[in-house]
Coordinates of C-alpha atoms in Angstrom, one line a residue:
M219 CA 94.0 134.9 145.4
P220 CA 90.8 133.8 143.8
G221 CA 93.2 132.1 140.9
M222 CA 94.8 130.0 143.7
L223 CA 91.5 129.4 145.8
V224 CA 89.9 127.6 142.2
Y225 CA 93.0 125.7 141.3
I226 CA 92.9 124.3 145.1
I227 CA 89.3 123.5 144.9
G228 CA 89.8 121.6 141.4
V229 CA 92.4 119.6 142.4
D230 CA 91.2 118.5 145.3
L231 CA 87.8 117.6 143.5
I232 CA 89.9 115.5 141.2
S233 CA 91.5 113.9 144.2
S234 CA 88.4 113.3 145.7
F235 CA 87.3 111.5 142.7
L236 CA 90.1 109.3 142.4
V237 CA 90.2 108.3 145.3
Q238 CA 86.5 107.3 145.3
L239 CA 87.2 105.2 142.2
A240 CA 89.8 103.4 144.6
G241 CA 87.0 102.3 147.2
E242 CA 88.1 105.2 149.6
E243 CA 85.9 107.7 151.2
V244 CA 86.5 111.4 151.3
A245 CA 85.4 113.6 154.3
S246 CA 82.6 115.5 153.3
S247 CA 84.3 119.2 154.6
H248 CA 87.5 118.3 152.4
D249 CA 86.4 121.2 150.0
A250 CA 85.4 124.0 152.8
R251 CA 88.8 123.5 154.2
A252 CA 90.4 123.8 150.9
T253 CA 88.6 127.2 150.1
E254 CA 89.6 128.6 153.5
K255 CA 93.3 128.5 152.6
T256 CA 94.3 132.0 151.3
D257 CA 98.2 132.1 151.4
D258 CA 100.8 130.6 149.0
T259 CA 102.4 128.3 151.9
R260 CA 99.1 126.6 152.9
G261 CA 98.1 126.6 149.3
F262 CA 101.3 124.3 148.5
D263 CA 100.6 122.3 151.5
S264 CA 97.3 121.2 150.4
H265 CA 98.9 119.4 147.5
R266 CA 100.5 117.0 149.7
G267 CA 97.0 115.4 150.4
P268 CA 96.0 115.0 146.8
Q269 CA 99.4 113.3 145.9
S270 CA 99.0 110.9 149.0
K271 CA 95.4 110.3 147.8
V272 CA 96.7 109.5 144.4
E273 CA 99.1 106.8 146.2
V274 CA 95.8 105.4 148.0
A275 CA 94.2 104.9 144.6
L276 CA 97.4 103.2 142.9
E277 CA 97.2 100.7 145.7
K278 CA 94.0 99.7 144.5
N279 CA 94.6 99.9 140.9
T280 CA 98.1 100.4 139.4
K281 CA 97.2 100.5 136.2
S282 CA 94.8 103.6 136.7
Y283 CA 95.5 106.2 134.0
G284 CA 93.8 108.9 135.7
A285 CA 95.8 108.6 138.9
W286 CA 99.3 108.4 137.2
Y287 CA 98.3 111.7 134.8
H288 CA 97.1 113.3 137.8
R289 CA 100.2 112.8 139.7
K290 CA 102.6 113.6 136.7
W291 CA 100.3 116.9 136.4
I292 CA 100.8 117.8 140.0
L293 CA 104.5 117.4 139.5
G294 CA 104.8 118.8 136.2
Q295 CA 103.1 122.1 137.3
K296 CA 105.8 122.4 140.1
L297 CA 103.3 123.5 142.5
V298 CA 104.7 121.1 145.0
P299 CA 108.3 120.5 145.7
A300 CA 109.3 117.0 144.5
N301 CA 110.9 114.4 146.5
F302 CA 112.6 112.3 144.1
D303 CA 114.1 110.0 146.1
R304 CA 110.8 109.1 147.5
E305 CA 109.3 109.0 143.9
F306 CA 112.1 106.5 142.8
R307 CA 111.5 104.5 145.9
L308 CA 107.8 104.1 145.2
L309 CA 108.4 103.3 141.7
D310 CA 110.9 100.4 142.7
K311 CA 108.4 99.0 144.9
L312 CA 106.0 98.9 142.2
L313 CA 108.3 97.5 139.6
E314 CA 109.1 94.6 142.1
G315 CA 105.9 93.6 142.2
D316 CA 104.6 94.3 138.5
A317 CA 107.8 94.6 136.5
R318 CA 105.9 95.0 133.3
N319 CA 103.6 97.8 134.2
F320 CA 104.1 100.3 131.5
H321 CA 102.3 103.0 133.6
G322 CA 105.2 102.7 136.1
W323 CA 107.7 102.8 133.3
N324 CA 106.4 105.9 131.6
Y325 CA 106.1 107.6 135.1
R326 CA 110.0 106.7 135.6
R327 CA 110.9 108.3 132.5
F328 CA 108.9 111.5 133.6
I329 CA 110.5 111.5 137.0
A330 CA 113.9 110.9 135.3
R331 CA 113.8 113.8 133.0
L332 CA 112.7 116.0 135.9
K333 CA 115.6 115.0 137.8
D334 CA 118.1 115.1 134.9
V335 CA 118.8 111.5 135.4
S336 CA 121.5 110.4 132.7
E337 CA 120.4 108.0 130.2
E338 CA 123.3 105.8 130.8
E339 CA 121.9 105.1 134.2
E340 CA 118.5 104.3 133.3
L341 CA 120.0 102.3 130.3
E342 CA 121.7 100.1 133.1
F343 CA 118.5 100.1 135.4
T344 CA 116.6 98.5 132.3
W345 CA 119.1 95.7 132.0
E346 CA 119.0 94.9 135.8
K347 CA 115.5 94.7 135.3
I348 CA 115.8 92.6 132.2
K349 CA 118.1 90.0 133.7
S350 CA 115.7 89.0 136.6
N351 CA 113.1 88.6 134.0
F352 CA 113.5 88.3 130.0
S353 CA 109.7 88.5 129.6
N354 CA 109.6 92.2 130.7
Y355 CA 108.4 93.9 127.1
S356 CA 108.2 97.4 129.0
A357 CA 112.1 97.0 130.0
W358 CA 112.9 96.1 126.7
Y359 CA 111.0 98.9 124.9
N360 CA 112.4 101.3 127.7
R361 CA 115.8 100.2 126.6
S362 CA 115.4 100.5 123.0
V363 CA 114.3 104.3 123.3
L364 CA 117.2 104.9 125.3
L365 CA 119.7 103.4 123.3
S366 CA 118.5 104.9 120.2
S367 CA 119.0 108.3 121.9
L368 CA 122.3 107.7 122.9
L369 CA 123.4 106.6 119.5
S370 CA 122.0 109.3 118.0
K371 CA 123.8 112.0 120.2
K372 CA 127.0 110.0 120.1
A373 CA 127.2 110.3 124.0
K374 CA 130.7 109.2 125.5
G375 CA 130.7 105.4 125.0
F376 CA 128.4 105.2 122.6
Q377 CA 130.3 107.0 119.5
E378 CA 131.0 103.2 118.0
Q379 CA 127.6 102.0 116.9
G380 CA 128.9 99.0 115.3
N381 CA 130.4 97.9 118.7
I382 CA 127.4 98.7 120.8
I383 CA 124.8 96.7 118.6
S384 CA 127.1 93.7 118.6
V385 CA 126.9 93.7 122.2
E386 CA 123.0 94.1 122.7
F387 CA 122.6 91.5 119.8
E388 CA 124.6 89.3 122.0
N389 CA 122.4 90.1 124.9
V390 CA 119.0 89.7 123.3
R391 CA 120.2 86.4 121.8
D392 CA 120.0 84.6 125.6
A393 CA 116.3 85.7 125.8
L394 CA 115.6 84.5 122.4
F395 CA 117.2 80.8 123.0
T396 CA 115.7 80.9 126.4
D397 CA 111.9 81.2 125.2
P398 CA 111.4 81.6 121.6
S399 CA 107.7 82.1 122.1
D400 CA 108.1 85.0 123.9
Q401 CA 108.1 88.3 121.9
C402 CA 109.5 90.5 124.0
G403 CA 113.0 90.0 122.9
W404 CA 112.4 89.4 119.3
F405 CA 110.8 93.0 119.1
Y406 CA 113.9 94.4 120.9
H407 CA 115.7 92.6 118.3
L408 CA 113.7 94.3 115.5
C409 CA 114.7 97.6 117.1
L410 CA 118.3 96.5 116.7
L411 CA 118.0 95.4 113.2
R412 CA 116.3 98.8 112.4
Q413 CA 118.7 101.0 114.0
S414 CA 121.8 99.2 112.3
S415 CA 120.4 98.7 108.9
T416 CA 118.3 101.8 108.6
P417 CA 120.6 104.7 106.6
H418 CA 120.8 107.8 108.8
K419 CA 121.0 110.1 106.0
P420 CA 118.6 110.5 102.8
Y421 CA 120.2 109.8 99.7
V422 CA 118.8 109.5 95.9
V423 CA 117.9 105.8 95.2
S424 CA 116.7 106.7 91.4
S425 CA 115.9 109.4 88.8
W426 CA 114.1 109.9 85.5
P427 CA 115.7 110.1 83.1
F428 CA 118.9 108.9 84.6
D429 CA 122.3 110.2 83.6
K430 CA 123.3 109.6 79.9
S431 CA 120.1 108.8 78.6
N432 CA 118.9 109.3 75.1
I433 CA 115.1 110.1 74.8
E434 CA 113.0 110.0 71.8
I435 CA 110.0 112.2 72.0
S436 CA 106.6 112.1 69.7
S437 CA 106.0 115.3 67.7
Q438 CA 102.9 115.3 68.9
F439 CA 104.6 116.2 72.4
K440 CA 105.3 119.4 71.1
G441 CA 102.1 120.0 69.5
N442 CA 100.1 119.4 72.6
C443 CA 102.4 121.6 74.7
E444 CA 103.0 118.8 76.9
K445 CA 105.3 119.0 79.9
F446 CA 108.4 117.1 80.5
P447 CA 108.8 115.6 84.0
I448 CA 111.9 115.3 86.0
I449 CA 111.9 112.8 88.8
F450 CA 113.7 112.3 91.8
C451 CA 113.3 109.4 94.6
F452 CA 114.8 109.1 97.6
N453 CA 115.1 106.3 100.5
Q454 CA 113.4 108.5 103.2
Q455 CA 110.8 111.4 103.0
V456 CA 112.7 114.7 102.4
D457 CA 111.8 118.0 102.0
G458 CA 113.8 121.2 100.8
V459 CA 114.1 120.0 96.9
N460 CA 113.5 123.2 95.2
L461 CA 115.4 125.6 92.8
A462 CA 118.0 126.3 95.8
T463 CA 119.0 122.7 95.4
V464 CA 118.4 121.7 92.1
T465 CA 119.8 123.5 89.0
V466 CA 118.6 122.8 85.4
N467 CA 120.7 123.9 82.6
S468 CA 119.4 123.8 79.1
K469 CA 119.2 126.7 76.3
L470 CA 115.5 126.2 76.1
V471 CA 114.6 125.7 79.8
S472 CA 113.4 128.9 81.7
R473 CA 114.6 128.7 85.3
Q474 CA 111.3 130.5 86.7
H475 CA 109.1 128.1 84.9
I476 CA 110.5 125.3 87.2
T477 CA 108.7 124.3 90.3
W478 CA 109.4 120.9 92.4
K479 CA 106.5 119.3 94.2
P480 CA 106.4 116.6 96.6
L481 CA 104.1 113.6 95.6
S482 CA 102.1 112.5 98.4
A483 CA 98.3 111.8 98.8
N484 CA 98.3 113.5 102.0
N485 CA 99.8 117.1 100.7
S486 CA 102.4 116.5 102.9
R487 CA 105.6 119.0 102.5
E488 CA 107.8 115.8 102.9
S489 CA 108.0 113.1 100.4
K490 CA 110.1 110.1 99.0
I491 CA 109.1 111.3 95.6
W492 CA 109.8 114.8 94.2
V493 CA 109.0 116.0 90.7
A494 CA 109.3 119.2 88.2
F495 CA 107.8 119.7 84.8
L496 CA 109.8 121.3 82.1
E497 CA 108.4 123.2 79.4
I498 CA 111.2 122.4 76.8
F499 CA 110.0 122.5 73.1
N500 CA 109.1 126.0 72.5
E501 CA 109.0 128.5 69.5
N502 CA 112.7 128.9 69.9
Y503 CA 113.6 125.3 69.4
E504 CA 115.1 124.1 66.2
E505 CA 113.4 120.9 65.1
S506 CA 116.4 119.2 63.4
E507 CA 118.6 119.2 66.3
P508 CA 118.9 117.1 69.7
L509 CA 118.3 119.0 72.9
S510 CA 120.7 118.7 76.0
V511 CA 120.0 118.9 79.3
Q512 CA 122.3 119.2 82.4
I513 CA 120.9 118.7 86.2
S514 CA 123.0 119.6 89.0
A515 CA 121.6 118.7 92.6
R516 CA 122.9 119.1 96.2
F517 CA 120.5 117.7 98.9
C518 CA 120.3 119.3 102.3
G519 CA 120.9 116.6 105.0
S520 CA 122.4 114.2 102.9
G521 CA 125.2 115.8 101.3
S522 CA 125.2 113.8 98.1
I523 CA 125.8 115.4 94.7
V524 CA 123.7 114.3 91.8
H525 CA 124.6 115.1 88.1
L526 CA 122.3 114.1 85.2
N527 CA 123.0 114.7 81.6
F528 CA 120.5 113.7 79.0
I529 CA 119.4 114.2 75.6
M530 CA 116.2 114.6 74.1
K531 CA 114.8 114.6 70.5
L532 CA 111.7 114.6 68.4
S533 CA 110.5 111.7 66.4
Y534 CA 108.1 112.5 63.3
T535 CA 107.1 108.7 63.0
D536 CA 103.0 108.5 62.1
H537 CA 100.8 107.5 64.8
Q538 CA 97.9 105.6 64.1
G539 CA 95.5 106.7 67.1
K540 CA 92.1 107.5 65.7
N541 CA 89.7 105.8 63.9
G542 CA 87.6 106.6 60.8
D543 CA 85.5 108.9 63.2
G544 CA 88.1 111.1 64.6
F545 CA 87.6 109.2 67.9
E546 CA 90.7 107.7 70.0
E547 CA 90.7 104.2 69.1
L548 CA 90.2 101.5 72.1
F549 CA 93.2 100.1 73.8
L550 CA 93.0 96.8 74.4
W551 CA 94.7 94.9 77.3
D552 CA 95.9 92.0 75.1
C553 CA 99.6 93.2 75.1
P554 CA 101.1 89.9 76.1
K555 CA 99.7 88.4 72.6
K556 CA 100.2 91.6 70.3
C557 CA 103.2 93.4 71.9
Q558 CA 106.9 92.7 70.9
K559 CA 108.5 91.0 73.4
L560 CA 112.1 92.3 74.5
Q561 CA 114.7 90.2 73.8
E562 CA 118.1 90.9 75.4
T563 CA 118.3 94.4 75.7
C564 CA 115.9 97.3 76.8
P565 CA 115.7 100.8 75.3
D566 CA 118.8 102.8 76.4
F567 CA 116.5 105.1 78.6
V568 CA 115.9 102.1 80.8
S569 CA 118.6 102.0 83.5
F570 CA 119.2 99.0 85.4
D571 CA 122.7 99.9 86.8
Q572 CA 121.4 102.5 89.0
W573 CA 118.9 100.4 91.0
K574 CA 121.7 98.1 92.8
V575 CA 122.6 99.1 95.7
R576 CA 126.5 98.9 96.2
I577 CA 128.5 98.3 99.3
D578 CA 130.9 101.4 98.4
N579 CA 127.9 103.6 98.2
M580 CA 126.9 102.6 101.9
E581 CA 128.3 104.0 105.0
E582 CA 131.8 103.6 106.3
D583 CA 130.5 100.8 108.7
A584 CA 129.0 98.8 105.8
K585 CA 131.4 96.0 106.2
W586 CA 130.6 95.6 109.9
L587 CA 126.6 95.6 109.2
L588 CA 127.4 92.9 106.6
D589 CA 129.2 90.9 109.0
S590 CA 126.7 91.4 111.9
L591 CA 123.9 90.4 109.6
S592 CA 125.7 87.5 108.7
A593 CA 126.4 86.2 112.2
E594 CA 122.6 86.9 113.3
I595 CA 121.7 84.8 110.3
V596 CA 123.5 81.9 111.4
H597 CA 122.1 82.1 114.9
I598 CA 118.5 82.2 114.0
K599 CA 119.2 79.3 111.7
E600 CA 120.8 77.5 114.5
M601 CA 117.6 78.5 117.1
L602 CA 114.9 77.5 114.4
L603 CA 117.0 74.0 114.0
E604 CA 116.5 73.5 117.8
C605 CA 113.0 74.9 118.8
G606 CA 111.5 73.9 115.4
E607 CA 108.5 76.2 114.0
S608 CA 108.6 79.6 115.8
K609 CA 106.7 82.2 113.6
F610 CA 109.0 84.9 115.3
G611 CA 112.0 83.4 114.4
K612 CA 110.9 82.8 110.6
L613 CA 110.0 86.3 110.4
T614 CA 113.0 87.7 112.1
L615 CA 115.1 85.4 109.5
A616 CA 113.3 86.7 106.6
R617 CA 114.0 90.2 107.7
L618 CA 117.6 89.7 108.2
L619 CA 118.0 88.3 104.8
G620 CA 116.2 91.1 103.6
A621 CA 118.8 93.7 105.3
Q622 CA 121.6 91.8 104.0
N623 CA 120.3 91.7 100.6
S624 CA 120.0 95.4 100.6
V625 CA 123.7 95.7 101.4
K626 CA 125.0 93.0 99.1
S627 CA 122.8 91.2 96.5
G628 CA 122.0 87.6 97.8
G629 CA 121.4 86.6 94.4
S630 CA 118.4 83.7 93.4
S631 CA 119.2 81.7 96.5
Y632 CA 118.0 84.5 98.8
F633 CA 114.5 85.3 96.9
E634 CA 113.9 81.4 97.1
E635 CA 114.6 81.3 100.6
T636 CA 112.6 84.1 101.5
L637 CA 109.7 83.8 99.5
K638 CA 109.8 80.3 101.1
L639 CA 109.9 81.4 104.8
Y640 CA 106.7 83.9 104.0
D641 CA 105.1 81.1 102.5
D642 CA 105.7 79.1 105.6
L643 CA 104.5 81.8 108.0
I644 CA 101.0 82.2 106.0
K645 CA 100.2 78.7 107.1
L646 CA 101.9 79.0 110.4
D647 CA 100.3 82.2 111.7
A648 CA 96.8 82.7 109.8
L649 CA 96.0 85.6 111.9
H650 CA 98.7 87.5 110.4
S651 CA 98.7 85.9 107.0
N652 CA 97.6 89.6 105.3
Y653 CA 100.9 91.1 106.4
Y654 CA 103.0 88.3 105.4
R655 CA 101.6 88.5 102.2
E656 CA 102.3 92.0 101.9
E657 CA 105.7 91.0 102.6
R658 CA 106.2 88.4 100.5
S659 CA 104.6 90.6 97.5
L660 CA 107.6 93.1 98.3
V661 CA 110.0 90.5 98.1
L662 CA 108.7 89.4 94.7
L663 CA 108.8 92.6 93.3
D664 CA 112.2 93.1 94.6
Q665 CA 113.3 89.8 92.4
L666 CA 111.2 90.6 89.5
T667 CA 112.9 94.4 89.3
S668 CA 116.5 93.5 90.3
S669 CA 118.3 93.0 87.4
E670 CA 117.6 93.5 83.3
D671 CA 117.8 89.8 83.2
S672 CA 114.7 89.5 85.6
S673 CA 112.9 92.2 84.5
V674 CA 112.9 91.8 80.4
K675 CA 110.8 88.7 80.8
Y676 CA 107.8 91.2 81.6
C677 CA 108.6 93.6 79.6
S678 CA 107.5 94.5 76.1
R679 CA 106.9 97.1 73.4
C680 CA 103.5 98.1 73.2
Q681 CA 102.4 98.8 69.2
N682 CA 98.5 100.2 69.6
S683 CA 98.9 102.8 72.0
S684 CA 98.7 106.5 70.7
Y685 CA 98.6 107.8 74.4
S686 CA 102.5 108.3 75.1
Y687 CA 105.0 110.5 73.4
I688 CA 107.8 108.5 74.5
N689 CA 109.2 105.9 71.9
P690 CA 109.2 103.1 72.3
K691 CA 106.3 102.6 74.8
L692 CA 106.9 100.1 77.4
C693 CA 104.7 98.0 78.9
I694 CA 105.5 96.0 82.4
H695 CA 103.0 92.7 82.7
F696 CA 102.7 91.6 86.6
S697 CA 99.6 90.1 86.1
G698 CA 98.4 87.1 88.2
L699 CA 101.3 87.2 90.5
N700 CA 99.3 87.2 93.9
L701 CA 100.4 90.7 94.7
S702 CA 99.0 92.2 98.0
R703 CA 101.2 95.4 97.9
I704 CA 103.3 97.4 95.5
G705 CA 106.8 98.1 96.1
F706 CA 110.1 99.2 94.1
V707 CA 108.3 101.4 92.1
E708 CA 111.9 103.6 91.9
R709 CA 113.1 101.2 89.6
L710 CA 109.6 101.3 87.5
L711 CA 109.9 105.3 86.5
W712 CA 110.2 104.7 82.8
V713 CA 106.9 102.5 82.6
Q714 CA 104.6 103.8 79.9
I715 CA 102.0 101.0 80.4
L716 CA 101.5 98.8 83.7
D717 CA 98.9 95.6 84.0
L718 CA 98.5 94.6 87.7
S719 CA 95.2 92.6 86.7
H720 CA 94.4 89.6 88.5
N721 CA 96.1 90.2 91.9
N722 CA 95.2 90.8 95.6
L723 CA 95.9 94.5 95.8
T724 CA 93.5 96.4 98.3
S725 CA 95.9 99.7 97.8
I726 CA 97.9 101.2 95.1
S727 CA 100.5 103.5 97.3
G728 CA 103.5 104.0 95.4
L729 CA 102.2 104.2 91.7
E730 CA 102.2 108.2 92.4
A731 CA 106.0 108.0 91.2
L732 CA 105.3 106.7 87.8
Q733 CA 104.7 109.9 86.2
L734 CA 105.0 108.5 82.6
L735 CA 102.3 106.4 83.1
V736 CA 99.6 106.5 80.4
C737 CA 97.5 103.4 80.7
L738 CA 97.1 101.4 84.2
N739 CA 94.7 97.9 84.5
L740 CA 94.0 97.3 88.0
S741 CA 90.9 94.9 87.0
H742 CA 90.4 91.9 89.1
N743 CA 91.9 92.9 92.0
Q744 CA 90.5 93.7 95.7
I745 CA 90.0 97.5 95.6
K746 CA 87.2 98.4 97.9
S747 CA 86.9 102.3 97.5
F748 CA 87.7 105.2 95.3
T749 CA 89.6 106.8 97.9
A750 CA 91.9 103.7 97.9
L751 CA 93.0 105.1 94.4
E752 CA 93.9 108.5 95.9
P753 CA 97.6 108.2 94.7
I754 CA 96.4 108.2 90.9
K755 CA 95.6 111.5 91.3
C756 CA 99.3 112.5 91.0
L757 CA 99.4 110.8 87.4
K758 CA 98.7 113.6 84.9
S759 CA 99.4 111.9 81.8
L760 CA 97.0 108.8 82.8
K761 CA 94.6 108.2 80.1
V762 CA 93.6 104.7 80.2
L763 CA 92.4 103.1 83.3
N764 CA 90.9 99.9 84.2
L765 CA 89.1 99.2 87.6
S766 CA 86.7 96.4 86.2
F767 CA 85.7 93.6 88.6
N768 CA 86.8 95.1 92.1
E769 CA 85.0 95.5 95.1
I770 CA 84.4 99.2 94.7
G771 CA 81.0 100.0 96.3
S772 CA 80.5 97.1 97.9
H773 CA 81.8 98.1 101.6
L774 CA 79.7 100.8 103.5
V775 CA 82.5 101.6 105.8
D776 CA 85.5 103.2 104.0
T777 CA 88.6 103.0 106.6
T778 CA 90.8 104.7 104.0
W779 CA 88.4 108.0 104.2
Y780 CA 90.7 109.7 106.8
L781 CA 93.8 109.6 104.3
C782 CA 92.2 111.4 101.7
S783 CA 90.9 114.9 100.8
S784 CA 87.2 115.4 101.1
P785 CA 84.5 117.9 101.2
L786 CA 83.6 116.7 105.0
S787 CA 87.3 117.8 106.0
N788 CA 87.3 121.2 104.2
T789 CA 90.4 120.0 102.5
C790 CA 89.0 120.7 99.0
D791 CA 86.4 122.4 97.2
V792 CA 84.0 120.5 95.0
T793 CA 80.7 123.0 95.5
E794 CA 80.8 124.3 91.9
I795 CA 80.8 121.0 90.5
M796 CA 78.2 119.7 92.6
E797 CA 76.0 122.4 92.2
E798 CA 76.6 121.8 88.3
I799 CA 75.5 118.4 88.7
A800 CA 72.7 119.1 90.9
S801 CA 71.1 121.7 88.6
E802 CA 70.6 118.8 86.1
N803 CA 69.0 116.4 88.8
I804 CA 72.2 114.2 88.9
Q805 CA 72.1 112.6 92.3
S806 CA 75.9 113.2 93.3
W807 CA 76.4 113.0 97.2
D808 CA 76.7 109.1 97.1
F809 CA 79.6 109.4 94.9
W810 CA 81.9 112.5 95.9
E811 CA 84.6 110.2 96.1
A812 CA 84.6 109.4 92.3
I813 CA 83.8 112.9 91.5
L814 CA 86.9 114.1 93.5
L815 CA 89.2 111.2 91.5
L816 CA 87.8 111.5 88.0
K817 CA 87.7 115.4 88.1
S818 CA 91.4 115.2 88.9
L819 CA 92.5 113.3 85.8
Q820 CA 92.0 113.4 81.9
L821 CA 90.7 110.2 81.3
V822 CA 89.9 109.4 77.6
Q823 CA 89.0 105.7 78.6
L824 CA 87.3 103.9 81.7
D825 CA 86.1 100.5 82.3
M826 CA 84.4 100.3 85.6
Q827 CA 81.9 96.8 84.6
G828 CA 81.8 94.4 87.4
N829 CA 81.7 96.9 90.7
P830 CA 78.9 97.3 92.8
V831 CA 79.2 100.8 92.3
T832 CA 78.2 101.0 88.6
N833 CA 74.8 101.9 87.8
E834 CA 72.9 104.0 85.3
R835 CA 73.3 107.1 87.9
F836 CA 77.0 106.5 88.4
R837 CA 77.7 106.3 84.4
V838 CA 75.6 109.4 84.0
L839 CA 78.0 111.3 86.5
V840 CA 81.1 109.8 84.9
E841 CA 80.3 111.1 81.9
K842 CA 79.7 114.5 83.5
V843 CA 82.6 114.9 85.4
N844 CA 85.0 113.9 82.7
P845 CA 84.5 115.5 79.7
Y846 CA 87.4 113.9 77.6
L847 CA 86.1 110.4 78.1
K848 CA 85.7 108.7 74.9
W849 CA 85.1 105.0 75.9
L850 CA 83.4 103.9 79.0
D851 CA 83.2 99.7 79.7
G852 CA 84.7 99.2 76.2
K853 CA 81.9 101.1 74.3
P854 CA 82.1 104.6 72.7
I855 CA 80.3 107.0 74.9
R856 CA 77.7 108.4 72.3
Q857 CA 76.7 104.5 71.9
C858 CA 75.9 104.1 75.2
A859 CA 72.1 103.1 75.9
F860 CA 71.6 105.5 78.7
F861 CA 72.0 108.6 76.5

């Protein structure tokens, strides 16, 4: 039995080490005795020694990761018979002395699974511990895990989620009012809020084109053999969007040329955003007649069916996009001054109705959810009146208002109240101010895009761009709004020109959904690296990019590297371009992030001035990597001094 002998020696060595850590001495002959055991029975008996030694170690240090892991490992291998009653008695003793010991709670979950203890019993145990001490984060957490599991399985007695959640809200309310400064109950309240307000099935929240839209396409679209994007946005990440679930019918659309792909910066197979590109205006197209396209989709897991019908036609209006030398004209970001403001109505390919989440489209218990959220809002407001400035109370109230607004629009009063709450939190809790600013940004963007009346103030028709093939060319100006985060992009799928300058953005996650985007202004933000710009690699129509006066190159440590493809992680191949650049004596390895970004785009105009990374070497590299570039930092490429 050489394998068993080696195993016994290894186990005893680990046990000896654990006991030494606890301050105990181990007999020097222990290993020798272990090697003499040759039969199975004596081998299993030897494990009782290590188990008891682990107990000694835990008496000295009840939070020893190694000791707890070793004890679980011995039982998990089933090399010793488990005495579950004894294990539970030891755990009871431990949790009586240290009720918040998360090692003990983790071990209890492990033992409960081995013994096949019902989740209902364990749920009752957590409540007993909570009643004895509300400030028991481990018990609250364990209860949230058990409750979520029971509700998802619709176990006996847990089929009616509304009734169960209502009782749990009442239970945790006692903890909140007892000590509003204790975060344990607040975290459990957040778990209940997410459990009740998060839809369990995926569904389509928006699409482009939307149903019954009429789209006017420039004749240059056909001449340049461009492809037309179809976009679906979901409320959560999904997979399985393909030709089997989505059917496209049109006399000029070939089914075999359609490929659906998820828009994800990390190349995941799941995404909230899916896109397909259609080749529609081919040699068989009669240019005098509109083209009708019908799309039907049935998505797995949700059971929802989506039908889209839209019409496209070519426009032969003249495009003044080139100067006398044949270069594309410089795009100037003075849209608010020169562009035509939208008056009362938007073009008919812009839909505001599809943005609104109506209560009749929610799940059957939407009425209960609305009543429950309203009741919780009343209780939290009462608590804030009694206890005064509570950051947990204000944050919870803001979240409750947001959940309520997602079910039924609260109008301007909701936005004003929620924005004020986040303003108060920024002052009250400076340590977490960045988080509050991001949440405030989402509320503000929700307000600005919630209706046609609110959005039209920031929209205009742009007259000086030849890069977009869709007429009219629509611009959104979200400049100078102190935005720290981007959200609700599913409401902006029709945007072709986007101005996000003079904000506080460090990330542009979400912009990958804007497949019509041709001009993007991110100047005067706080973007620190090229890897933070990873989402725009998905924007194949992007022609104009303004990154001036950011912080690109000022930080030696890039915390977003792990999110992106790189030559260091072998997720992309830049060998060819690197060798080509090296052959011309251009130092490139300092800028591999920029190479990966610019190589994936077909930019005509780029503005990088005001960033620490900008120098002569970088400018030479930019021109080499992007052969389509005509304008750099506001000057024609051929007139730049370094050429």
